[in-house]
PDB file of C-alpha atoms in Angstrom:
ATOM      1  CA  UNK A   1      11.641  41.945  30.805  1.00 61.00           C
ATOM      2  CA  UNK A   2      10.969  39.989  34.150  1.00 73.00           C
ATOM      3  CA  UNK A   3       7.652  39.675  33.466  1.00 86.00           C
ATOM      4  CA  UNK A   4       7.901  37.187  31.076  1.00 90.00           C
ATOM      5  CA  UNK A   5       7.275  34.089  33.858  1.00 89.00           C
ATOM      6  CA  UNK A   6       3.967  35.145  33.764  1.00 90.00           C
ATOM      7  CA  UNK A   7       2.985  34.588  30.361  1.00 91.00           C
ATOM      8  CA  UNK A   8       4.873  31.040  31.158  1.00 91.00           C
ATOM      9  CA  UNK A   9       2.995  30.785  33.898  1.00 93.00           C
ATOM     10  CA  UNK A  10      -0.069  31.148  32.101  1.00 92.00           C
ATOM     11  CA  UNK A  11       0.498  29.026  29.511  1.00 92.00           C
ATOM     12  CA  UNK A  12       1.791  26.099  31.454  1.00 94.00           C
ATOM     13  CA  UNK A  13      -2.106  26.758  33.587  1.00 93.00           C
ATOM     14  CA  UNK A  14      -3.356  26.544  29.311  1.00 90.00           C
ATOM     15  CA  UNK A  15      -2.235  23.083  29.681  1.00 91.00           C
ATOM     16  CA  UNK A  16      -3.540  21.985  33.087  1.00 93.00           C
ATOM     17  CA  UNK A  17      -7.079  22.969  32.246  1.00 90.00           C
ATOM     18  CA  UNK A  18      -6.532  21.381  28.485  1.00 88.00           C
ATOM     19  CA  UNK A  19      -5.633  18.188  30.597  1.00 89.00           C
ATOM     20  CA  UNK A  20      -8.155  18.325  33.250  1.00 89.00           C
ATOM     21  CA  UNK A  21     -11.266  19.148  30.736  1.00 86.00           C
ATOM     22  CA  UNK A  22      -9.942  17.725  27.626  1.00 81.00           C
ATOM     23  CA  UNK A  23      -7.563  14.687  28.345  1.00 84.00           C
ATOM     24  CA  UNK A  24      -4.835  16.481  26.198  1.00 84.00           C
ATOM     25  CA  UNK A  25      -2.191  17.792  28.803  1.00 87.00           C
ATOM     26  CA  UNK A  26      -0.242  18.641  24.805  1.00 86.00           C
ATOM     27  CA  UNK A  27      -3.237  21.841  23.664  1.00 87.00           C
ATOM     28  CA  UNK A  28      -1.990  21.092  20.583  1.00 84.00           C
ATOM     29  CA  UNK A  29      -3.418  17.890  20.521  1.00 82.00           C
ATOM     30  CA  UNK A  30      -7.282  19.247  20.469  1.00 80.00           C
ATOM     31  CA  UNK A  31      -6.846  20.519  17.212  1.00 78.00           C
ATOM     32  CA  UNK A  32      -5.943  16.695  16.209  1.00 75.00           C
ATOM     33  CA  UNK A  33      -9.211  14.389  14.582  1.00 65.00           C
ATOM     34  CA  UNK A  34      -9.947  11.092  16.072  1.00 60.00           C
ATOM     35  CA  UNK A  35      -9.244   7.873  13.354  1.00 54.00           C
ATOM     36  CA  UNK A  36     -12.506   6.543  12.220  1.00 49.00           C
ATOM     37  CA  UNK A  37     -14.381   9.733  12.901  1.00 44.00           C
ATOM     38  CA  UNK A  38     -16.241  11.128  10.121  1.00 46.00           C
ATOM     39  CA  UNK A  39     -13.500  10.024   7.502  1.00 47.00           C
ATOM     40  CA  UNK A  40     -11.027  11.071   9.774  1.00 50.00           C
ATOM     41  CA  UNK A  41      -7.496  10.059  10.155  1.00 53.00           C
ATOM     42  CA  UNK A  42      -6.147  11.292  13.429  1.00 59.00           C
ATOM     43  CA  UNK A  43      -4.315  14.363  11.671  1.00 70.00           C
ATOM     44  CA  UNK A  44      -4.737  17.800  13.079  1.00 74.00           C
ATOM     45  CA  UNK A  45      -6.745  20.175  11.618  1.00 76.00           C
ATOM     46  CA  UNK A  46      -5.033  23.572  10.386  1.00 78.00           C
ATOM     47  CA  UNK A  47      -7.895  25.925  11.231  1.00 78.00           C
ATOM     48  CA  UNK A  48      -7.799  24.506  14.718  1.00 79.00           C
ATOM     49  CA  UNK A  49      -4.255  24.614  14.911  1.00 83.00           C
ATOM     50  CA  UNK A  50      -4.089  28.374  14.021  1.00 82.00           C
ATOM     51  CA  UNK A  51      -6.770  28.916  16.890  1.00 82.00           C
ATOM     52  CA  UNK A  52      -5.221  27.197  20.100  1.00 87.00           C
ATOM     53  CA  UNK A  53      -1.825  28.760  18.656  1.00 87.00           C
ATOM     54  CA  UNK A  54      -3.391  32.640  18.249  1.00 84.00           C
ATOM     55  CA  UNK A  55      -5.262  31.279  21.358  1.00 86.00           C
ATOM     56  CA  UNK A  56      -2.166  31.024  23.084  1.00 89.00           C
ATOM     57  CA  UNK A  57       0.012  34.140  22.239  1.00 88.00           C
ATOM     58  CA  UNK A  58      -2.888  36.421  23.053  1.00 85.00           C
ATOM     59  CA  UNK A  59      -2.582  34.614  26.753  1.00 88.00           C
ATOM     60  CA  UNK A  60       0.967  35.031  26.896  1.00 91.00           C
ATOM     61  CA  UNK A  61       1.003  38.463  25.871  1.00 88.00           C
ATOM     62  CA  UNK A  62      -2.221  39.744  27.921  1.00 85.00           C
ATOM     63  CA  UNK A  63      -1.030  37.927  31.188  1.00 88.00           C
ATOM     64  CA  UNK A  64       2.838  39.130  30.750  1.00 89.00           C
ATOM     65  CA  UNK A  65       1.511  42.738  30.238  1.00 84.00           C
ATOM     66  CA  UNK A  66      -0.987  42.584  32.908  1.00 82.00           C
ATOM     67  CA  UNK A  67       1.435  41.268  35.424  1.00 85.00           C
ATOM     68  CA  UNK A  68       3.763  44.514  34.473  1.00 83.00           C
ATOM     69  CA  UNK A  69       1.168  46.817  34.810  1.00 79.00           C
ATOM     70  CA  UNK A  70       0.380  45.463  38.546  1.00 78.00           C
ATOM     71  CA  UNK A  71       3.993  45.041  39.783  1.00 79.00           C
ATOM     72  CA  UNK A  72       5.178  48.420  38.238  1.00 73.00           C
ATOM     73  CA  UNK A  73       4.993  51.066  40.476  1.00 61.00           C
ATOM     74  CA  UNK A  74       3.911  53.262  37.786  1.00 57.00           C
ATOM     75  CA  UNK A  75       1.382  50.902  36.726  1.00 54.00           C
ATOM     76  CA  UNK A  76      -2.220  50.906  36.522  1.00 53.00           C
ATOM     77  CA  UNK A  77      -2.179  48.339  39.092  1.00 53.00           C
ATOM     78  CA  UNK A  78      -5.311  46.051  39.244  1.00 50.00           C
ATOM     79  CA  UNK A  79      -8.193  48.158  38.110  1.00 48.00           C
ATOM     80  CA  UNK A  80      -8.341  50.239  34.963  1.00 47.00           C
ATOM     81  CA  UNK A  81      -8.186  54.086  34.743  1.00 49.00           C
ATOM     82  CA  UNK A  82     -10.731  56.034  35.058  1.00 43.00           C
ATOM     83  CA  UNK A  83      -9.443  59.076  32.697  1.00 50.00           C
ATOM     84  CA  UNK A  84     -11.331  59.406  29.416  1.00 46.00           C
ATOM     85  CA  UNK A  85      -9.650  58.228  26.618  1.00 49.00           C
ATOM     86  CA  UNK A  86      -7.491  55.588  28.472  1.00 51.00           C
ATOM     87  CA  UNK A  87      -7.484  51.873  27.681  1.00 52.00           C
ATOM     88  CA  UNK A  88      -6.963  48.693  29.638  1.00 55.00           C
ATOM     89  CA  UNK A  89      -5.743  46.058  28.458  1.00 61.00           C
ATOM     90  CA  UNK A  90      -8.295  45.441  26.059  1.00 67.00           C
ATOM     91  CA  UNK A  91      -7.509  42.598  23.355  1.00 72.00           C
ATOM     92  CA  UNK A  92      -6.274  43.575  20.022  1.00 74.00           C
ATOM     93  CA  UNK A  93      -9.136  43.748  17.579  1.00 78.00           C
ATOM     94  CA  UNK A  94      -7.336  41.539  14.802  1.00 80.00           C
ATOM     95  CA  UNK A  95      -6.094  39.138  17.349  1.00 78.00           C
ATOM     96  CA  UNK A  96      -9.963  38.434  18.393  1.00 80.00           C
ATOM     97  CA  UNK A  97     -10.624  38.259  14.575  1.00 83.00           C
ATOM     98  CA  UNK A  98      -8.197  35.825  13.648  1.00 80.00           C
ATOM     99  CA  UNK A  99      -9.171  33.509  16.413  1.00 78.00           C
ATOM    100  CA  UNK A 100     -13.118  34.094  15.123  1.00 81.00           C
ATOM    101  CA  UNK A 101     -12.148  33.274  11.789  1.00 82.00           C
ATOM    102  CA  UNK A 102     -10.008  29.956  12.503  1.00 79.00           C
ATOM    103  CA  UNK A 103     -13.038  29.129  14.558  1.00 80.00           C
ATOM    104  CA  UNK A 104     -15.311  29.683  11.619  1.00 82.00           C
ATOM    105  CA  UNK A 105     -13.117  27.776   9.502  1.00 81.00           C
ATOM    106  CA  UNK A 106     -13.211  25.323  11.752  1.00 77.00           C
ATOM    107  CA  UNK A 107     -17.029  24.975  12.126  1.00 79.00           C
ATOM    108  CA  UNK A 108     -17.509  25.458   8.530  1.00 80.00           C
ATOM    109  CA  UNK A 109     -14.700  22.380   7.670  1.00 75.00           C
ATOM    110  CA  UNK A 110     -17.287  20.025  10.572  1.00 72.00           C
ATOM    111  CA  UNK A 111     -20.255  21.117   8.951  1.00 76.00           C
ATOM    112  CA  UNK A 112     -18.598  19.935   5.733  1.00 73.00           C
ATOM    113  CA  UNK A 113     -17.802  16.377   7.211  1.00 69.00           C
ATOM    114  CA  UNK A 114     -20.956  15.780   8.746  1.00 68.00           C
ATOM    115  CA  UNK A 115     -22.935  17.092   5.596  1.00 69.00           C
ATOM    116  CA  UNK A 116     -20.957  14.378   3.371  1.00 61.00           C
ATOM    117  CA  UNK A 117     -21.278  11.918   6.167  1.00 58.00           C
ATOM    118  CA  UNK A 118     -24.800  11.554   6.060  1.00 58.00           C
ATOM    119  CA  UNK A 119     -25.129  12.167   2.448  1.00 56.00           C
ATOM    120  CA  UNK A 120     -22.779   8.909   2.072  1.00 52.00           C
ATOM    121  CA  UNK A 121     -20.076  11.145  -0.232  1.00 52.00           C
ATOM    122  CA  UNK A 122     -16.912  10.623   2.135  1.00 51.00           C
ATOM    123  CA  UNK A 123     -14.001   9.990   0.478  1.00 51.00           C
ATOM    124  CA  UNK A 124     -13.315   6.243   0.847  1.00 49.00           C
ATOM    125  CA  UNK A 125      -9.594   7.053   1.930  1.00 53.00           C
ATOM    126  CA  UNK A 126      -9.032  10.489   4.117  1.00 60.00           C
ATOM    127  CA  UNK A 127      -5.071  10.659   3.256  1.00 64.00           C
ATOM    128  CA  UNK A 128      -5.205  14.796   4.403  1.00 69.00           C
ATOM    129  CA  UNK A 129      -3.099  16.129   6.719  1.00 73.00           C
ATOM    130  CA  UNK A 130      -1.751  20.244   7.722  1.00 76.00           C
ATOM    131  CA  UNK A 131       0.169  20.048   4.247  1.00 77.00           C
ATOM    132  CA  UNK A 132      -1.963  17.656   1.804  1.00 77.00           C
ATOM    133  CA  UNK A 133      -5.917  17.307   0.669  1.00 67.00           C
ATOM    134  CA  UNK A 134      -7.693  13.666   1.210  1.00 66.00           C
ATOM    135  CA  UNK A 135      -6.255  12.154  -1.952  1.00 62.00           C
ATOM    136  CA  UNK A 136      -2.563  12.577  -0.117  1.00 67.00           C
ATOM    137  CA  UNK A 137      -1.997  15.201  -2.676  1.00 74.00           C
ATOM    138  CA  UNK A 138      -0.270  18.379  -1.624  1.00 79.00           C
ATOM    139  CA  UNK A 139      -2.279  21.232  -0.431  1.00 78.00           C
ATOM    140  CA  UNK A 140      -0.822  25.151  -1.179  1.00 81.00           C
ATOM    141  CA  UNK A 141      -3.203  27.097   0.958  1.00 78.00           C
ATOM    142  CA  UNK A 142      -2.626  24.839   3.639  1.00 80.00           C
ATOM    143  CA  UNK A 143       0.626  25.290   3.444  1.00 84.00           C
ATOM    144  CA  UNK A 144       0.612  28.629   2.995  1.00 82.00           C
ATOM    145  CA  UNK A 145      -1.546  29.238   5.814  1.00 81.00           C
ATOM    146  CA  UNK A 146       0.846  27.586   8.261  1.00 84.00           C
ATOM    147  CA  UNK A 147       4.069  29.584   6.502  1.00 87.00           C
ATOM    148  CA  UNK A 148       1.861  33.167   6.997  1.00 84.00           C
ATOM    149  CA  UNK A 149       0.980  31.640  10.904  1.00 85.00           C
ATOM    150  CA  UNK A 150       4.302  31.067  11.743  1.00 89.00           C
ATOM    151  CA  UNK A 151       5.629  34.413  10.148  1.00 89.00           C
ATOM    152  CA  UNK A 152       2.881  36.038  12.346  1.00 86.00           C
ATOM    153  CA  UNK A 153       3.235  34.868  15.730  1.00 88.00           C
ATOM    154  CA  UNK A 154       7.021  35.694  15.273  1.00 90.00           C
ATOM    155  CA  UNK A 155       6.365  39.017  14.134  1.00 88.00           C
ATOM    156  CA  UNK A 156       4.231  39.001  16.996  1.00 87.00           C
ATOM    157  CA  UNK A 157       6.590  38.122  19.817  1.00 90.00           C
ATOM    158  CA  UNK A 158       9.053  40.816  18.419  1.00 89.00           C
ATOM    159  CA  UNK A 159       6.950  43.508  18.369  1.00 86.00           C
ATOM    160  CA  UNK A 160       5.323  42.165  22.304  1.00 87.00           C
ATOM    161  CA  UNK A 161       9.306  42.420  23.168  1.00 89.00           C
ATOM    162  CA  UNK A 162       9.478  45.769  21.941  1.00 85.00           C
ATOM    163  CA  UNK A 163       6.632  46.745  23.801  1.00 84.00           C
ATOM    164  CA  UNK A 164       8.021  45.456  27.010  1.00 85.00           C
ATOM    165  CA  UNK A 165      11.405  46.390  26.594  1.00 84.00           C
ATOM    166  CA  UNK A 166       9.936  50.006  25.960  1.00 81.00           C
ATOM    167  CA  UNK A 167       7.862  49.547  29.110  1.00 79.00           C
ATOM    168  CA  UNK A 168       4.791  50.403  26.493  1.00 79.00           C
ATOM    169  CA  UNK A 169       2.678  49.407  29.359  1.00 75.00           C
ATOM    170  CA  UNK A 170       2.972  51.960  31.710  1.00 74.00           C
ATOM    171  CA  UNK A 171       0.832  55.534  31.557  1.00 68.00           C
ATOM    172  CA  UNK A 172       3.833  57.485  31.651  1.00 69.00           C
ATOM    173  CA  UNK A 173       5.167  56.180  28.552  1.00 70.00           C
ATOM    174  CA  UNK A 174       5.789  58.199  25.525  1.00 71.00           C
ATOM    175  CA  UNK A 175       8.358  56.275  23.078  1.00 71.00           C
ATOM    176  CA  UNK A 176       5.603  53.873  22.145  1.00 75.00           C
ATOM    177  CA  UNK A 177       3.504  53.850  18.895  1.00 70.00           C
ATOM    178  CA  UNK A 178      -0.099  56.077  19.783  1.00 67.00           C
ATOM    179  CA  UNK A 179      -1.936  52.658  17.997  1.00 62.00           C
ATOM    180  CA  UNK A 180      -0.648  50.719  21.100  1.00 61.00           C
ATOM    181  CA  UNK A 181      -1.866  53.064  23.768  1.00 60.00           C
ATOM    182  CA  UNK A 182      -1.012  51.155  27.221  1.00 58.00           C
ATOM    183  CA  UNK A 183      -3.349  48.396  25.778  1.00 68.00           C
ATOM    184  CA  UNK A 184      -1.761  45.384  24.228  1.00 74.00           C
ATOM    185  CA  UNK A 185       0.137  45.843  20.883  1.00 77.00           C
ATOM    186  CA  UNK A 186      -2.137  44.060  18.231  1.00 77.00           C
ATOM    187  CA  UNK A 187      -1.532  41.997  14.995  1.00 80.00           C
ATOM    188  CA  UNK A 188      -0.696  44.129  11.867  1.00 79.00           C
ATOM    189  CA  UNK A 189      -4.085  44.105   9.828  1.00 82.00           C
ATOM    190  CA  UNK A 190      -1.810  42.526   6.419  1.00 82.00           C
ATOM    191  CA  UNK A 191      -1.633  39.601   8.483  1.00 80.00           C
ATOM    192  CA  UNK A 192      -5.592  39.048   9.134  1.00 81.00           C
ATOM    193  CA  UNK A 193      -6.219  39.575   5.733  1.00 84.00           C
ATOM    194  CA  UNK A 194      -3.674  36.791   4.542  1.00 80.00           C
ATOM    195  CA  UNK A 195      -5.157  34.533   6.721  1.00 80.00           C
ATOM    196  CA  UNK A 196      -8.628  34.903   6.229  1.00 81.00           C
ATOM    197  CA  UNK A 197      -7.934  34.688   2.594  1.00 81.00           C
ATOM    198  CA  UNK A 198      -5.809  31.633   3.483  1.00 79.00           C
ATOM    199  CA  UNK A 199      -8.799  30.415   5.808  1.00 80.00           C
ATOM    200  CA  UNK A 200     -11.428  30.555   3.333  1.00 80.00           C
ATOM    201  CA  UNK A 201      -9.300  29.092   0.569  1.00 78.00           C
ATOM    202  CA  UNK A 202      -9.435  26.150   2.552  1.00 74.00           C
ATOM    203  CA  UNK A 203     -13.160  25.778   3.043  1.00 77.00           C
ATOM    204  CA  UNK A 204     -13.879  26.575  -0.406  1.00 76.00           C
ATOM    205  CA  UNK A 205     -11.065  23.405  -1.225  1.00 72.00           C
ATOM    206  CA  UNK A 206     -13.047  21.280   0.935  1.00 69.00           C
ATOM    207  CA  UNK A 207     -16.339  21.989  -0.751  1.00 70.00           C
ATOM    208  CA  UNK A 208     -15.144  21.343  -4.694  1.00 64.00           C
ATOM    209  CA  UNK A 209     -12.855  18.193  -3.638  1.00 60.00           C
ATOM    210  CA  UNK A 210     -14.871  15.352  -5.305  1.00 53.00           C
ATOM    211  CA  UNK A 211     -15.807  12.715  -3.072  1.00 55.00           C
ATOM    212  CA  UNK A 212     -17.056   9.154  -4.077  1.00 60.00           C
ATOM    213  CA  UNK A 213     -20.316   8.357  -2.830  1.00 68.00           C
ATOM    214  CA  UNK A 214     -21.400   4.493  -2.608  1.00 76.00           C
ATOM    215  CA  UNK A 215     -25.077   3.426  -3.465  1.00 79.00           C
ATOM    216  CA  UNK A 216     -24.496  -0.067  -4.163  1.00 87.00           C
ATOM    217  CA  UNK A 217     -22.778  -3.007  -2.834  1.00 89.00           C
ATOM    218  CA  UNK A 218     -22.831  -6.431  -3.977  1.00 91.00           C
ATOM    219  CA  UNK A 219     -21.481  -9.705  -2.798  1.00 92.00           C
ATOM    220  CA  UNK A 220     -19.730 -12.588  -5.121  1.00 91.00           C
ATOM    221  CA  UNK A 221     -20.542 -15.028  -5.347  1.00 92.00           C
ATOM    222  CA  UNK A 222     -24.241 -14.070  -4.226  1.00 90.00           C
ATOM    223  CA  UNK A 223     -24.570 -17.620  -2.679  1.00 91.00           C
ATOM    224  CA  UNK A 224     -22.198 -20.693  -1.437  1.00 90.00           C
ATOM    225  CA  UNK A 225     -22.339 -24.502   0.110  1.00 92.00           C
ATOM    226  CA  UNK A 226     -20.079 -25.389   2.772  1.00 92.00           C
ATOM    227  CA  UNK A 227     -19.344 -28.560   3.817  1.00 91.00           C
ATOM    228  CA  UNK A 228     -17.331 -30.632   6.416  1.00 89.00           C
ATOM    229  CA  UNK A 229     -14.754 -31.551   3.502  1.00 89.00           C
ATOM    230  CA  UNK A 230     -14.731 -27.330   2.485  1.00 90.00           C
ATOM    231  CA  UNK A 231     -15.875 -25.456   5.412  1.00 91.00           C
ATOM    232  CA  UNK A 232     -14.271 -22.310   4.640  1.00 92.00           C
ATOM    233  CA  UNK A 233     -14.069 -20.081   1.774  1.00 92.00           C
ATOM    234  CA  UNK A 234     -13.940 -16.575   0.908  1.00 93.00           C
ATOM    235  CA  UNK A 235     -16.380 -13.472  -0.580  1.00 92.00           C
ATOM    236  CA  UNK A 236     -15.781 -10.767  -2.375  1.00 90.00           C
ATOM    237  CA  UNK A 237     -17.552  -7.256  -1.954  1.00 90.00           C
ATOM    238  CA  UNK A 238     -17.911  -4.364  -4.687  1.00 88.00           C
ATOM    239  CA  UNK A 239     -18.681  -0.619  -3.902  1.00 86.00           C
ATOM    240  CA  UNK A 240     -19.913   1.028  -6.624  1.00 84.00           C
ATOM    241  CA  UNK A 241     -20.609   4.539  -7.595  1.00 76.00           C
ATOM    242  CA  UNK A 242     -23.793   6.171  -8.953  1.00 70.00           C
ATOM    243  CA  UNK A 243     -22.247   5.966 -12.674  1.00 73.00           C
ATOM    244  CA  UNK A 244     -21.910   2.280 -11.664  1.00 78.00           C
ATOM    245  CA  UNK A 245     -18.258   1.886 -11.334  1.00 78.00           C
ATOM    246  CA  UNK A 246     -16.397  -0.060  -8.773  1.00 81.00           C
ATOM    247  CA  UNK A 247     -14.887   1.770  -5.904  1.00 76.00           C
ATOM    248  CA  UNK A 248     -11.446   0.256  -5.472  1.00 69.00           C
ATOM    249  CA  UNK A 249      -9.782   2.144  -3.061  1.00 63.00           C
ATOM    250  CA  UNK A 250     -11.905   1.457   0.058  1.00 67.00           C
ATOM    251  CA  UNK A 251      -9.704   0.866   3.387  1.00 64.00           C
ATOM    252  CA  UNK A 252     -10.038  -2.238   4.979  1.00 65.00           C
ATOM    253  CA  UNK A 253     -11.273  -1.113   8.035  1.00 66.00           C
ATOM    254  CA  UNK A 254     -14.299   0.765   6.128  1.00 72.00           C
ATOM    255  CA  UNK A 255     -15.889  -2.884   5.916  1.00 83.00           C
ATOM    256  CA  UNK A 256     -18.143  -4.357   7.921  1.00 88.00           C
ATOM    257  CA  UNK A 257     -19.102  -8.564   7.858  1.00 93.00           C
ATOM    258  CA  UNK A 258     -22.172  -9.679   9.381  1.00 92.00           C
ATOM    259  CA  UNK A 259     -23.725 -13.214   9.484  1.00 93.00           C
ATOM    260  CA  UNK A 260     -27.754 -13.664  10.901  1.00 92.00           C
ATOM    261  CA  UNK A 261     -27.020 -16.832  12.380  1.00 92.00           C
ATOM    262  CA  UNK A 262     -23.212 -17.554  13.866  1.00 91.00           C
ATOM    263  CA  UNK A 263     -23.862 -20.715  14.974  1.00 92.00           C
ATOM    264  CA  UNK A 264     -24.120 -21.613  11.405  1.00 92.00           C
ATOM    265  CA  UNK A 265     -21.731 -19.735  10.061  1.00 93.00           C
ATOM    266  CA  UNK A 266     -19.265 -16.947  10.895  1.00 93.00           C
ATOM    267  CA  UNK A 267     -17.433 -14.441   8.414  1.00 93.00           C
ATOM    268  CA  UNK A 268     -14.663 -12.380   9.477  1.00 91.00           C
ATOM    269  CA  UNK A 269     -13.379  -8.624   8.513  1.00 86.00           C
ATOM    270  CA  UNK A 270     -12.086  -9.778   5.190  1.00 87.00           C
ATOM    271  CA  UNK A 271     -15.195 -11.710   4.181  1.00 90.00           C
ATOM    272  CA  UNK A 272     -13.853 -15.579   4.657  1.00 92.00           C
ATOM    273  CA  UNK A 273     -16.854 -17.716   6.140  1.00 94.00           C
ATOM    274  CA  UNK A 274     -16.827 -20.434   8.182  1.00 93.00           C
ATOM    275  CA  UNK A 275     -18.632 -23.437   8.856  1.00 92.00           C
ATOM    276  CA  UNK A 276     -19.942 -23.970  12.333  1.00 92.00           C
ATOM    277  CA  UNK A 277     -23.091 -26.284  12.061  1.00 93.00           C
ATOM    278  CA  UNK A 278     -25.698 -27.680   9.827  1.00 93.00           C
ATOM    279  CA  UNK A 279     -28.227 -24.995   8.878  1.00 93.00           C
ATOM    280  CA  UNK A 280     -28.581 -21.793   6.540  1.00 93.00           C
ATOM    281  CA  UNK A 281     -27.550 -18.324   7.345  1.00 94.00           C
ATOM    282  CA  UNK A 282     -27.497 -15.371   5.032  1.00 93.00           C
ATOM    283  CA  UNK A 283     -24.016 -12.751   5.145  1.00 94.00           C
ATOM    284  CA  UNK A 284     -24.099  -9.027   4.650  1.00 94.00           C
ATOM    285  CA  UNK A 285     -21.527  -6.647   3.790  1.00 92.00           C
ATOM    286  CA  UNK A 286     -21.942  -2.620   4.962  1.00 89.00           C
ATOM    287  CA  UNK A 287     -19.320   0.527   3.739  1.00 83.00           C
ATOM    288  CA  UNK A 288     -21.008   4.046   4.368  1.00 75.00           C
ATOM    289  CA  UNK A 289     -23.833   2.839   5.840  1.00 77.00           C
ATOM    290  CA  UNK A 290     -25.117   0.922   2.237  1.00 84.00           C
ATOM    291  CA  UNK A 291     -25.665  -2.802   2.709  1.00 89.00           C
ATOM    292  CA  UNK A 292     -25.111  -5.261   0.297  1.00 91.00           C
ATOM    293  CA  UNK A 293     -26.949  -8.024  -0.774  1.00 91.00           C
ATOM    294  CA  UNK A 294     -27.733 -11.085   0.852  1.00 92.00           C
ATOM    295  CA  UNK A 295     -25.273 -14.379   0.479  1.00 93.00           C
ATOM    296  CA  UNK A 296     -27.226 -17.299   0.775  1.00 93.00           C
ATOM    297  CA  UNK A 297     -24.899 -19.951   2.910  1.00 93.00           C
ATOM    298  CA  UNK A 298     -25.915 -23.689   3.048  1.00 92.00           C
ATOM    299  CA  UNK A 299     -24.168 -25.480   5.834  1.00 93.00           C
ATOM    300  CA  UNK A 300     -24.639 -29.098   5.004  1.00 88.00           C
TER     301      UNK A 300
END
């Protein structure tokens, strides 16, 4: 049982290296998007979640068990046996597959992104987050994904304290299960097959969600005159789908003003020009990477 401080010990040296490398001292934070990025929204990610966390209970458990089997006097001290047959601390089978398959989740769900971003078929407003899809609505294999997580890691830890408590980890043991050997207890296989189900319910949700894709953009009124009595006034962009209807639900911050000539004019984010000089300029609006149109300004 005192062997546990190692496992700590590891994990707290997990978070060093996450902060050194990474800039997240929290690990938990690198399975967390950035805003802006792809559609993004800054939430985490549940296939990356499910890695650092499987990520991190198979370095608690190999370090705590490794650290017994060196300090133990009966141990197997730093290198392995050389009897046929024996093990060494090799890691579970279904551990390694669970963390292959949240990292092929995980791939798959960034291949996903990337496809739609350059395909222009993001959805205009990425509302998804461990428990709900983009549209804000709840998501059940999400959440079911996280319940059958959780329920794992704690069976987990129970049946790592068994093995300890058993001292499963010495040669001379014999009141421990013959699947464990004196190797590390592993996952029970129901588990990996719940969550790769779980796992590639998600990607398949991710690739029939219906995403809006804008190929048109226009700008009312397409041209204005401003003058020193009415220097300012406002325009009004539309996003429209290939079917031609208007895409309404656009964030704010997915729009981008430009004017060709700010000493003539100037627009800001919410389309309002203003005056600046005598002169002509022309204003463009861009969502998605689609331009709009051209606004014609007369500065007189």
């Amino acid at each position: 049982m005192r062997y546990y401080w190692a496992g700590i010990i590891a994990l707290c040296v997990f978070c060093i290296i996450s902060g050194l490398f990474a800039g997240k001292w929290n690990p938990f934070q690198l399975a967390k998007g950035e805003k802006g990025v792809l559609g993004e929204n800054a939430s985490y990610s549940a296939s990356l979640l499910q890695m650092i966390i499987f990520t991190m209970l198979t370095v608690f458990a190999y370090t705590t068990v490794f650290a017994a089997r060196v300090f133990e006097k009966e141990g197997a001290g730093l290198l392995p046996s050389l009897k046929e047959g024996d093990t060494w601390l090799g890691v579970p089978s279904n551990l390694l597959m669970l963390m292959g398959i949240s990292i092929g989740t995980a791939v798959a769900s960034r291949a996903i992104k990337v496809n739609q971003a350059e395909n222009r078929t993001l959805p205009p407003n990425d509302n998804s987050s461990l428990t709900t899809y983009r549209d804000g609505k709840t998501d059940l294999v999400k959440i079911q994904m996280l319940i059958w997580t959780t329920i794992a890691v704690f069976v987990y830890l129970q049946i790592l304290w068994r093995f300890m408590l058993n001292e499963c980890y010495l040669p001379t043991a014999t009141s421990c299960p013959k699947e464990w050997g004196n190797s590390l207890p592993d996952i029970d296989t129901a588990f990996l097959v719940l969550l790769g189900v779980s796992q590639a319910g998600q990607v398949v949700n991710q690739l029939s969600e219906r995403t809006k894709a804008i190929v048109k953009i226009a700008i009312s009124p397409p041209s204005l005159t401003l003058t020193t009595q009415k220097p300012n006034q406002p325009l009004t962009a539309t996003a429209t789908d290939s079917n031609g209807i208007a895409i309404s639900d656009l964030p704010q911050d997915s729009w981008e003003w430009k004017s060709n000539d700010l000493t003539k004019a100037e627009v800001d984010k919410n389309g309002n020009v203003t005056r600046k000089a005598t002169g002509n300029c022309k204003i463009t609006a861009t969502a998605n990477k689609i331009v709009s149109n051209e606004c014609e300004v007369t500065c007189e």
